[in-house]
Coordinates of C-alpha atoms in Angstrom, one line a residue:
X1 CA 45.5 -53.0 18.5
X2 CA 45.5 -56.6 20.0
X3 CA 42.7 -59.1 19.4
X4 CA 41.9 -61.8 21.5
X5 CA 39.9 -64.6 20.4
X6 CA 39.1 -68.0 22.4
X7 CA 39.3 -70.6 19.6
X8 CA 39.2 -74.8 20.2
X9 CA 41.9 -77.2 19.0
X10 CA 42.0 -80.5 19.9
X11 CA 38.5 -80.1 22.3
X12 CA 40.7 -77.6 24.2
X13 CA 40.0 -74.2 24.1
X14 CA 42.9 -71.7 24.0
X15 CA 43.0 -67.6 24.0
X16 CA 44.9 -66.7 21.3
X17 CA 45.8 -62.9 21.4
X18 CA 47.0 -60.9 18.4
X19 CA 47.6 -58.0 16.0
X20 CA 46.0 -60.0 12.7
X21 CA 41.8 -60.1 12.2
X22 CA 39.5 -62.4 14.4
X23 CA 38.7 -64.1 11.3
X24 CA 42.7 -64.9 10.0
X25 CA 43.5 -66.4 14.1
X26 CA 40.2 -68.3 13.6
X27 CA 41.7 -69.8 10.3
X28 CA 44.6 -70.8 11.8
X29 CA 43.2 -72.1 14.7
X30 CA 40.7 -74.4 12.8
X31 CA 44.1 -75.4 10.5
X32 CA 45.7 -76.7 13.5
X33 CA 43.1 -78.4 15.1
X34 CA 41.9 -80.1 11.5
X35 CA 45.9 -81.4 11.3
X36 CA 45.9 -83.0 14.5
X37 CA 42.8 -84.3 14.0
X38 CA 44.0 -85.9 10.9
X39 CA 47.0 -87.4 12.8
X40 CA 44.7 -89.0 15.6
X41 CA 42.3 -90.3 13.1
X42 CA 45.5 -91.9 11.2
X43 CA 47.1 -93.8 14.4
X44 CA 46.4 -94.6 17.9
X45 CA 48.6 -91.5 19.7
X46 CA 48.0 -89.5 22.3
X47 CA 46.7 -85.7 22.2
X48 CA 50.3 -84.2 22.9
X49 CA 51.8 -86.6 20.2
X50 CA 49.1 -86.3 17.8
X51 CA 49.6 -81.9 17.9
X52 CA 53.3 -82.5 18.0
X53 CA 53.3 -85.2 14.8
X54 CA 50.8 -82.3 13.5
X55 CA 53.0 -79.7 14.1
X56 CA 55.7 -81.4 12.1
X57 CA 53.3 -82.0 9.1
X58 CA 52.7 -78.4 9.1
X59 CA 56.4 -77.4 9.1
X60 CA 56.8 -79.9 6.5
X61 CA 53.7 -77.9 4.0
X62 CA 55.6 -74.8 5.4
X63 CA 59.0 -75.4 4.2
X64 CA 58.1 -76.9 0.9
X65 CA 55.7 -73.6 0.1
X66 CA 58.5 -71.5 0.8
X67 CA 61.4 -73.1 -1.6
X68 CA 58.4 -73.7 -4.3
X69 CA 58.1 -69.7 -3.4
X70 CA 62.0 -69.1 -3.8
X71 CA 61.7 -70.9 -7.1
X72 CA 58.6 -69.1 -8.5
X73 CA 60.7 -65.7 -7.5
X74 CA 64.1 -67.2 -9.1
X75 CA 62.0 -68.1 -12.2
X76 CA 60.3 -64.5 -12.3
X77 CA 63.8 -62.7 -11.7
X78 CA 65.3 -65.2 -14.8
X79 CA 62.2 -63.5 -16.8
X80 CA 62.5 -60.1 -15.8
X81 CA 66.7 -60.7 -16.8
X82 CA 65.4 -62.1 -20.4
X83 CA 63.2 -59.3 -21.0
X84 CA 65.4 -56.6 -20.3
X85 CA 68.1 -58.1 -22.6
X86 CA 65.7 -58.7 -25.6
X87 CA 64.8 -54.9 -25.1
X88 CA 68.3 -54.3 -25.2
X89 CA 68.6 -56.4 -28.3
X90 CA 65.4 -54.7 -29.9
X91 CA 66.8 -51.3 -29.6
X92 CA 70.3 -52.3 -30.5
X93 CA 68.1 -53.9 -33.8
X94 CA 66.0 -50.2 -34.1
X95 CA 69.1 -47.9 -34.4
X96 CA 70.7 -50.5 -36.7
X97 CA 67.8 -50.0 -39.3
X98 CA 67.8 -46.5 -38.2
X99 CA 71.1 -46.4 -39.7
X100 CA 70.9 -48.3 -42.7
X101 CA 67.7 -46.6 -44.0
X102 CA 69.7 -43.4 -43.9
X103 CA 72.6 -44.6 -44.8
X104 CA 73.9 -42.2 -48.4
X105 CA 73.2 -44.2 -51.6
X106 CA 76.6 -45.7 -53.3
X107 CA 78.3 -43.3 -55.3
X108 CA 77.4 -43.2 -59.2
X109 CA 79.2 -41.2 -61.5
X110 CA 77.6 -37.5 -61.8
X111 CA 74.6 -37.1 -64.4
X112 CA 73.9 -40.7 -64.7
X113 CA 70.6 -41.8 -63.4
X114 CA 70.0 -44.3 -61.2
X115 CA 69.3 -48.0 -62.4
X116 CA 70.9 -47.0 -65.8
X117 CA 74.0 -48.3 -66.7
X118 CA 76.8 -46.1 -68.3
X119 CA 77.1 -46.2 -72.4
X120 CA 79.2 -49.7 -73.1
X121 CA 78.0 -51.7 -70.5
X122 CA 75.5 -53.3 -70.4
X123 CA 73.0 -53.2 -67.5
X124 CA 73.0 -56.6 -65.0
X125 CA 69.5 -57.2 -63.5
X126 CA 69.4 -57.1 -59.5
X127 CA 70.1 -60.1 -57.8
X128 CA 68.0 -61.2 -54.6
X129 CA 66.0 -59.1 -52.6
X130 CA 68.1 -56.9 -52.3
X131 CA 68.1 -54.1 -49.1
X132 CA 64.9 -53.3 -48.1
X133 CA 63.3 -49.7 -47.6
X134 CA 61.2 -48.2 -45.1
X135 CA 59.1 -45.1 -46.6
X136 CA 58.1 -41.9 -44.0
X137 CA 54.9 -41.5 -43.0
X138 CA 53.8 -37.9 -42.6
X139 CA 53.7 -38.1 -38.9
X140 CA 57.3 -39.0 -39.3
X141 CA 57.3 -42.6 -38.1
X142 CA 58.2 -45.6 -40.9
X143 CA 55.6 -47.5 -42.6
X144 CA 55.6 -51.1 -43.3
X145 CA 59.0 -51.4 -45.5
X146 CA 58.6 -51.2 -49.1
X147 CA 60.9 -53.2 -52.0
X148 CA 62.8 -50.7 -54.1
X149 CA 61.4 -50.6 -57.3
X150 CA 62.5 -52.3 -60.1
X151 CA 63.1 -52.1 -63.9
X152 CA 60.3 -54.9 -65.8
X153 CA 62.1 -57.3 -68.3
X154 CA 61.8 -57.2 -71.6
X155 CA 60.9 -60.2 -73.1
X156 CA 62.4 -60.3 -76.6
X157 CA 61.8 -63.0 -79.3
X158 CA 64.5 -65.6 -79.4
X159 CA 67.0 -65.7 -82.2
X160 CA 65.5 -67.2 -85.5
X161 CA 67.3 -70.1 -86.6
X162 CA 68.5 -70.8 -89.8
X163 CA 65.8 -72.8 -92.2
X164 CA 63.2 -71.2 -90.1
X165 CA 61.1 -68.0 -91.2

């Protein structure tokens, strides 16, 4: 449906007629005639060259708002990019933990309990951290990861020295 509105720019009045709301060609209308009133008040021009010099402002504001709008939609695209290659990432990270929290423990030769060293050689302590566990909640999602438990030290007396009881 068209609307037609009557609107003044410039102390003319024009019939504007249009698809968009009364209100929005009233907007526009007021717009216009506040740019070429701003060009008249600024210099001594006529009406035709004040709405053309106007008309040029306005391109100007136009033109700039669209390449600031191209750059805010390059910007979001860059972002959107980013994002989807950190989820990639994320899930590459996920089955890699999956993988190493099921990995099968080292072999150790049969009937020898683990953390215990075979008869003749002595036991080294871990070194590090070491790898890092995650524990199975009932629900069947990990929990927070967990340190694998290790043996205390034992603190032993040192060595008495000779001329000393």
């Amino acid at each position: 449906m068209k609307n037609r509105v009557t609107v003044l720019i410039a102390k003319q009045e024009y019939t504007l007629v249009a698809a968009e709301e009364l209100s929005y060609l009233q907007k526009i209308a007021s717009h216009v005639d506040a740019k070429i009133q701003e060009v008249l008040d600024a210099s001594k021009v006529s009406i035709v060259d004040g709405a053309v010099l106007a008309a040029v402002n306005i391109a100007d504001e136009y033109f700039k708002e669209v390449e600031t709008a191209e750059n805010l939609r390059r910007q979001v695209k860059e972002c959107l990019e980013e994002a989807t290659k950190l989820k990639l990432e994320l899930s590459e990270a996920k089955r890699e933990i999956f993988k190493l929290q099921n990995r099968k423990p080292q072999n150790r030769p049969q009937g020898q309990p683990q953390g215990k060293a075979p008869a003749g050689k002595p036991q080294t302590p871990p070194q590090g951290p070491g790898p890092v566990q995650a524990q199975q909640s009932p629900g069947g999602a990990p929990d927070k990861p967990q340190e694998p438990e290790r043996p205390t030290p034992q603190l032993q007396p040192p060595p008495a020295q000779e001329g000393q009881e």
